[in-house]
XYZ file of C-alpha atoms in Angstrom:
478
model
C 17.470 -6.213 -30.066
C 20.198 -5.990 -27.436
C 19.822 -7.518 -23.987
C 21.752 -7.245 -20.756
C 21.914 -9.377 -17.606
C 21.101 -7.437 -14.427
C 22.514 -8.805 -11.180
C 20.442 -8.805 -7.972
C 22.398 -8.396 -4.719
C 22.373 -11.505 -2.514
C 20.881 -9.663 0.484
C 18.143 -8.005 -1.589
C 14.772 -9.441 -0.588
C 12.384 -10.509 -3.325
C 8.853 -11.255 -2.215
C 5.206 -10.506 -2.806
C 2.291 -8.989 -0.946
C -1.460 -9.088 -0.393
C -3.685 -7.860 2.446
C -6.092 -9.526 4.850
C -9.316 -7.951 3.586
C -8.433 -8.546 -0.074
C -7.869 -12.289 0.383
C -9.241 -13.824 3.587
C -13.006 -13.685 3.059
C -15.668 -13.629 5.764
C -15.292 -17.224 6.905
C -15.627 -17.176 10.692
C -16.484 -13.466 10.813
C -19.013 -12.419 13.431
C -21.749 -9.942 12.527
C -20.142 -7.308 14.759
C -16.752 -7.604 13.048
C -17.259 -5.646 9.842
C -14.431 -3.396 8.707
C -14.905 -0.113 6.871
C -14.450 -2.060 3.606
C -17.181 -4.539 4.583
C -19.483 -1.644 5.493
C -18.866 0.055 2.154
C -19.378 -3.180 0.249
C -22.665 -3.929 2.030
C -24.010 -0.400 1.521
C -22.740 0.182 -2.009
C -22.266 -3.233 -3.651
C -23.498 -1.879 -6.983
C -20.162 -0.109 -7.605
C -18.089 -3.263 -6.994
C -17.257 -4.961 -10.305
C -19.704 -7.790 -10.999
C -20.672 -7.751 -7.312
C -17.455 -9.364 -6.084
C -15.966 -8.029 -2.867
C -14.448 -9.029 0.469
C -17.119 -11.635 1.297
C -15.234 -14.575 -0.194
C -12.252 -12.801 -1.784
C -9.673 -15.549 -2.481
C -10.743 -17.613 0.560
C -7.191 -17.343 1.923
C -8.489 -17.934 5.450
C -9.300 -21.528 4.472
C -6.646 -22.027 1.793
C -3.572 -20.363 3.274
C -1.597 -23.615 3.473
C -2.196 -24.249 -0.208
C -1.146 -20.695 -1.048
C 1.969 -20.848 1.111
C 2.867 -24.013 -0.770
C 2.811 -21.961 -3.981
C 4.912 -19.253 -2.311
C 7.497 -21.880 -1.456
C 7.426 -23.279 -4.980
C 8.039 -19.798 -6.398
C 10.797 -19.265 -3.827
C 9.528 -16.091 -2.174
C 11.887 -14.937 0.560
C 9.284 -12.615 2.121
C 5.494 -12.320 2.189
C 3.550 -9.313 3.423
C -0.051 -9.305 4.535
C -2.085 -7.577 7.219
C -3.883 -8.566 10.366
C -7.515 -7.474 10.062
C -8.076 -5.248 13.098
C -11.846 -5.661 12.809
C -11.482 -9.450 12.988
C -8.659 -9.745 15.537
C -10.822 -8.324 18.333
C -14.376 -8.944 19.471
C -14.374 -5.887 21.763
C -12.457 -2.904 20.361
C -12.779 -0.754 23.484
C -11.419 -3.388 25.864
C -9.216 -5.176 23.297
C -10.701 -8.632 23.788
C -9.072 -10.966 21.272
C -11.066 -13.210 18.930
C -9.250 -16.449 19.703
C -10.405 -18.207 16.528
C -9.043 -15.512 14.248
C -5.890 -15.080 16.339
C -5.228 -18.825 16.146
C -5.548 -18.661 12.365
C -2.954 -15.863 12.269
C -0.704 -17.965 14.535
C -0.988 -20.922 12.196
C -0.486 -18.817 9.082
C 2.679 -17.204 10.465
C 3.999 -20.588 11.623
C 3.327 -22.078 8.188
C 5.250 -19.260 6.495
C 8.233 -19.689 8.794
C 8.185 -23.480 8.416
C 8.443 -22.965 4.650
C 11.362 -20.554 4.887
C 9.301 -17.432 4.150
C 9.727 -14.321 6.305
C 6.360 -12.844 7.394
C 5.894 -9.084 7.130
C 2.821 -7.881 8.996
C 0.859 -4.660 8.608
C -1.521 -3.600 11.392
C -3.999 -1.701 9.188
C -4.608 -2.035 5.452
C -7.886 -0.017 5.295
C -9.438 -2.403 7.892
C -10.566 0.085 10.544
C -13.531 -1.542 12.347
C -16.894 -0.381 10.981
C -18.282 0.271 14.460
C -15.429 2.719 15.133
C -16.104 4.390 11.795
C -19.807 4.755 12.576
C -19.524 5.659 16.274
C -16.447 7.906 16.257
C -15.849 8.894 12.636
C -12.982 6.453 12.219
C -9.534 8.026 12.025
C -11.004 11.466 12.612
C -11.078 10.547 16.315
C -8.194 10.682 18.786
C -10.001 7.963 20.744
C -9.611 5.636 17.758
C -5.876 6.418 17.807
C -5.726 5.171 21.411
C -7.742 2.052 20.550
C -5.328 1.323 17.688
C -2.367 1.478 20.075
C -4.129 -0.939 22.445
C -4.834 -3.268 19.510
C -1.166 -3.089 18.455
C -0.112 -4.046 21.980
C -2.253 -7.193 21.844
C -0.775 -8.109 18.457
C 2.819 -7.537 19.615
C 2.198 -9.594 22.750
C 0.940 -12.495 20.700
C 3.258 -12.512 17.680
C 6.217 -10.352 18.688
C 8.534 -13.348 19.041
C 7.708 -14.619 15.524
C 7.625 -11.538 13.295
C 10.565 -9.249 12.601
C 8.951 -6.908 10.071
C 6.105 -4.728 11.366
C 4.204 -1.857 9.760
C 1.543 0.398 11.220
C -0.339 1.251 7.998
C -0.448 0.501 4.337
C -1.139 3.626 2.254
C -2.500 5.708 5.154
C -3.559 8.546 2.824
C -5.899 6.524 0.614
C -9.223 5.939 2.395
C -9.796 9.526 3.495
C -8.667 10.858 0.111
C -11.331 8.810 -1.630
C -14.023 9.473 1.002
C -13.484 13.039 2.258
C -11.330 14.775 -0.327
C -12.705 13.444 -3.609
C -16.008 12.063 -2.202
C -16.038 9.078 -4.568
C -16.452 6.348 -1.955
C -18.955 5.598 0.776
C -20.190 7.622 2.639
C -19.376 10.332 0.036
C -18.634 13.460 2.080
C -16.452 16.279 0.744
C -14.726 17.670 3.840
C -11.094 18.690 3.448
C -10.516 19.493 7.115
C -11.698 16.012 8.036
C -9.258 14.666 5.410
C -6.376 16.501 7.076
C -7.436 15.263 10.528
C -7.360 11.653 9.334
C -3.913 12.308 7.840
C -2.579 13.702 11.104
C -4.187 11.110 13.363
C -2.664 8.271 11.339
C 0.781 9.872 11.556
C 0.246 10.273 15.305
C -0.904 6.656 15.591
C 2.255 5.494 13.814
C 4.426 7.452 16.266
C 2.526 6.120 19.283
C 2.851 2.523 18.061
C 6.577 3.083 17.429
C 6.835 4.318 21.036
C 5.012 1.180 22.249
C 7.307 -0.976 20.108
C 10.332 0.594 21.847
C 8.793 0.133 25.297
C 8.208 -3.553 24.583
C 11.844 -3.854 23.404
C 10.899 -5.928 20.359
C 14.070 -4.839 18.595
C 16.377 -5.806 21.450
C 14.586 -9.092 22.156
C 13.879 -10.310 18.625
C 15.741 -8.044 16.200
C 12.417 -6.699 14.941
C 11.877 -3.397 13.115
C 8.830 -1.209 12.689
C 7.901 1.065 9.844
C 5.044 2.319 7.722
C 4.122 1.628 4.097
C 3.481 4.800 2.120
C 2.389 5.413 -1.450
C 4.123 8.592 -2.585
C 3.072 9.630 -6.064
C 6.300 10.543 -7.831
C 5.337 13.981 -9.056
C 6.554 15.691 -12.223
C 5.771 19.218 -13.340
C 4.637 19.758 -16.928
C 7.480 22.235 -17.489
C 10.428 23.977 -15.865
C 8.380 27.184 -15.610
C 7.876 28.515 -12.064
C 4.071 28.191 -12.134
C 4.216 24.485 -13.062
C 7.023 23.832 -10.584
C 4.909 25.389 -7.824
C 1.964 23.163 -8.776
C 4.146 20.065 -8.467
C 5.662 21.251 -5.168
C 2.269 21.849 -3.573
C 0.867 18.552 -4.842
C 3.892 16.806 -3.338
C 3.441 18.701 -0.092
C -0.173 17.616 0.471
C -0.039 14.044 -0.824
C 3.541 12.882 -0.219
C 5.380 14.974 2.356
C 2.317 14.987 4.662
C 3.324 11.395 5.525
C 6.968 11.056 4.479
C 8.148 13.951 6.654
C 6.499 13.081 9.996
C 7.274 9.367 9.574
C 10.963 9.799 8.708
C 11.949 13.287 9.880
C 9.520 13.577 12.788
C 8.151 16.922 11.655
C 5.789 18.599 9.205
C 6.946 21.158 6.621
C 6.208 24.710 7.717
C 4.713 25.436 4.296
C 2.065 22.784 4.961
C 1.070 24.521 8.211
C 0.963 27.857 6.351
C -1.318 26.508 3.614
C -3.577 24.732 6.107
C -3.970 27.986 8.051
C -4.632 29.967 4.863
C -7.440 27.616 3.839
C -8.793 26.877 7.346
C -8.076 23.129 7.233
C -5.494 22.836 10.036
C -5.805 19.551 11.895
C -6.443 19.631 15.635
C -3.185 18.918 17.430
C -1.180 19.726 20.510
C 2.500 20.496 21.081
C 2.723 17.235 23.002
C 1.442 15.286 20.005
C 3.978 16.950 17.708
C 6.669 16.004 20.218
C 5.511 12.358 20.174
C 5.859 12.391 16.376
C 9.296 13.996 16.609
C 10.547 11.449 19.139
C 9.227 8.309 17.462
C 10.264 8.082 13.828
C 10.156 4.762 11.981
C 13.025 2.308 11.550
C 12.373 1.959 7.821
C 9.672 2.511 5.229
C 7.996 0.557 2.468
C 7.043 2.480 -0.652
C 4.272 1.510 -3.053
C 5.164 2.810 -6.516
C 3.048 2.146 -9.588
C 2.899 5.218 -11.829
C 4.017 8.858 -12.086
C 1.786 11.807 -11.284
C 2.075 14.731 -13.681
C 0.670 18.150 -12.868
C 0.579 21.686 -14.210
C -0.607 25.045 -12.915
C -4.353 25.575 -13.095
C -5.694 26.874 -16.388
C -9.144 27.759 -15.058
C -10.468 29.715 -12.090
C -11.343 27.950 -8.844
C -15.012 27.605 -7.902
C -15.164 29.468 -4.578
C -18.525 27.856 -3.705
C -16.941 24.453 -3.067
C -14.700 23.446 -0.146
C -10.956 23.888 -0.523
C -9.160 21.074 -2.314
C -5.391 21.007 -2.988
C -6.375 21.084 -6.687
C -6.818 24.826 -6.033
C -3.108 24.931 -6.924
C -2.784 22.401 -9.729
C -4.489 20.300 -12.335
C -3.453 17.006 -13.857
C -1.245 17.073 -16.932
C -1.806 14.485 -19.638
C 1.606 13.817 -21.186
C 1.297 13.295 -24.941
C 2.772 10.004 -26.138
C 2.994 8.398 -22.721
C 3.058 4.598 -22.408
C -0.118 3.334 -20.756
C -1.560 0.342 -18.991
C -4.934 0.700 -20.740
C -6.747 -1.563 -18.269
C -5.862 0.412 -15.150
C -5.569 3.824 -16.795
C -2.101 4.322 -15.334
C 0.996 5.564 -17.116
C 3.919 3.127 -17.242
C 7.139 5.000 -16.453
C 9.697 2.731 -14.734
C 12.068 5.622 -14.025
C 9.870 6.522 -11.025
C 11.817 3.837 -9.129
C 15.126 5.580 -9.723
C 13.840 9.107 -9.180
C 12.126 8.248 -5.885
C 15.164 6.257 -4.772
C 17.463 9.244 -5.254
C 15.019 11.395 -3.328
C 15.118 8.969 -0.405
C 18.896 9.250 -0.430
C 19.130 13.005 -0.831
C 16.141 14.293 1.160
C 15.448 11.574 3.737
C 18.885 10.697 5.077
C 19.228 7.543 2.963
C 16.968 5.741 5.427
C 16.488 2.016 4.899
C 13.490 1.319 2.667
C 12.129 -1.149 0.149
C 9.528 -1.361 -2.577
C 6.451 -2.664 -0.754
C 4.218 -2.750 -3.832
C 4.713 -2.516 -7.582
C 2.794 -4.431 -10.200
C 0.537 -4.472 -13.227
C -3.201 -5.056 -13.247
C -4.632 -6.497 -16.464
C -8.239 -7.263 -17.380
C -9.509 -10.530 -18.939
C -6.241 -12.395 -18.554
C -7.862 -15.640 -19.655
C -7.284 -14.335 -23.205
C -3.625 -15.125 -22.710
C -3.978 -18.779 -21.714
C -1.909 -21.195 -23.786
C -3.084 -24.625 -24.918
C -2.180 -26.039 -21.502
C -4.300 -23.444 -19.694
C -1.452 -21.335 -18.274
C -1.707 -17.547 -18.504
C 1.262 -16.256 -20.493
C 1.594 -12.805 -18.911
C 4.702 -11.585 -20.717
C 3.490 -7.993 -20.174
C 3.877 -8.515 -16.403
C 7.380 -9.944 -16.790
C 8.347 -6.919 -18.888
C 6.781 -4.543 -16.326
C 8.641 -6.106 -13.391
C 11.994 -6.304 -15.155
C 11.787 -2.702 -16.407
C 11.027 -1.389 -12.909
C 13.607 -3.605 -11.214
C 16.252 -2.427 -13.671
C 15.762 1.209 -12.633
C 15.559 0.304 -8.942
C 18.804 -1.690 -8.994
C 20.543 1.121 -10.874
C 19.799 3.298 -7.839
C 21.037 0.572 -5.469
C 24.328 0.516 -7.404
C 24.577 4.255 -6.758
C 24.340 3.804 -2.994
C 20.610 4.103 -2.359
C 19.626 2.186 0.791
C 16.832 0.133 -0.820
C 16.744 -3.411 0.578
C 14.163 -5.211 -1.522
C 11.266 -5.512 -3.933
C 7.825 -6.839 -3.067
C 5.512 -7.495 -5.985
C 1.822 -6.685 -5.834
C 0.592 -9.285 -5.807
C 1.268 -12.875 -4.836
C -2.140 -13.866 -6.203
C -5.066 -12.225 -7.916
C -7.209 -10.566 -5.255
C -10.069 -8.157 -4.601
C -9.419 -4.457 -5.156
C -11.727 -1.673 -3.930
C -14.583 -1.368 -6.449
C -12.622 -3.069 -9.268
C -12.800 -6.367 -7.337
C -11.377 -9.086 -9.621
C -11.587 -6.942 -12.769
C -7.847 -6.257 -13.009
C -5.598 -9.181 -12.143
C -2.245 -8.551 -10.468
C -1.081 -11.956 -9.280
C 1.738 -14.352 -10.018
C -0.952 -16.923 -9.201
C -4.290 -17.039 -11.001
C -7.513 -17.242 -8.976
C -10.043 -18.950 -11.258
C -13.489 -17.678 -10.278
C -15.162 -20.115 -12.699
C -13.460 -23.105 -11.063
C -14.013 -22.819 -7.318
C -11.291 -20.150 -7.026
C -8.665 -22.776 -7.791
C -5.098 -21.608 -8.165
C -2.588 -21.903 -10.973
C 0.833 -20.356 -11.475
C 1.137 -17.920 -14.372
C 4.180 -17.649 -16.616
C 5.365 -14.710 -14.500
C 5.503 -16.983 -11.444
C 8.059 -19.209 -13.160
C 10.021 -16.132 -14.291
C 9.983 -14.825 -10.709
C 11.087 -18.247 -9.470
C 14.099 -18.114 -11.804
C 14.876 -14.534 -10.775
C 14.987 -15.520 -7.092
C 17.021 -18.681 -7.682
C 19.594 -17.172 -10.042
C 19.693 -13.609 -8.636
C 19.775 -12.166 -12.128
C 17.446 -11.374 -15.017
C 17.666 -10.350 -18.616
C 16.452 -6.956 -19.761
C 16.292 -5.175 -23.078
C 18.843 -2.419 -23.561
C 17.471 0.760 -25.069
C 18.405 1.318 -28.682
C 17.757 3.807 -31.421
C 15.783 2.354 -34.271
């Protein structure tokens, strides 16, 4: 077995991420401060693995100093989380701040900085307030867009002098895809036009917050940048045949370019407008709103990359009795022989890092970007504890090194990727799967008061950060 040392550039950030709702818990939450995730959990707890959810999560709200101590021990240069919109305010219409929660965020940010860790803050990681979801239909409402901008202003006023990395959304396509396109999450409504409206309104909200960011001169005053964190699914056609290539192009259009293009280029592809018109799912918009998007593109983007998405042309007729779905044009392709993460059901194909990186260079002006999430979720990790009780997660070390290898190959070729953020710093609650699949460098022991312990991967990551290099296996014929 041949190995090779891969060098990591000195200015390449290496950090880890979580979100507010997946870690903080409900400590201090008022009854009126539910988020959409809290609402779903309360109404549909039976689908959350073993009943775990956001109620306690990892109790980060009370244990953030302990966790930041572990971040420092590992040597993280950057840490991303979110501010929970539903918790930050007590009055969403008049943007009245919850001083207890805001003080906690103040202290958490200060603790990160005091420990030499750069905070990266996302304004919305699925945490739209439940009352706005119930009263206005959530992101289907232009009024909610305006309330989000007012919320962002309060956040920038309070923390703008401390935080240099800001993001409007994490994975803005996800919630509405699960709720309104595939109807697999509460409140289970299949409505493709509503899906497209949520997509557009989030892109518009990003542009309006970027405009606010400029008005407040946070870049000039503090050197801050603002972006958005997207989760493009690197899409591969089954074959080179035109029908499969069209399936991949249309999948990419609806699920990837619908956010990449307005965020980075300030415009939507004409083909998307044509298909929306053909299927009567065009989002409500004005010329003025399209101009706002055009004039307020992001400074940089984070990309969450986990697995490839493989598609082929449809092999069966479409059921005309059901609402339009982009799957009208494609179906999933199951690649024979693919390498799998059997716990998550996701293909492992590290070359997605390289392929997406080249696309960012060739199609999106080589804009500055970074990997905002990449990681491996594994079930029943206690199986891998050694005699001293440490989880020996060699599979995670292999996963990270394989993906980093492909990413840094692209960096060598001039791609403007500035860093890698692992999902996740610690085990945390996922939608529905809860604590079933573990992603963290740090174990959260549910059987022992949620106490923390570093896994083997944490020590590997520590060495990676300190030495700026890692060993990887070189492919060989055998």
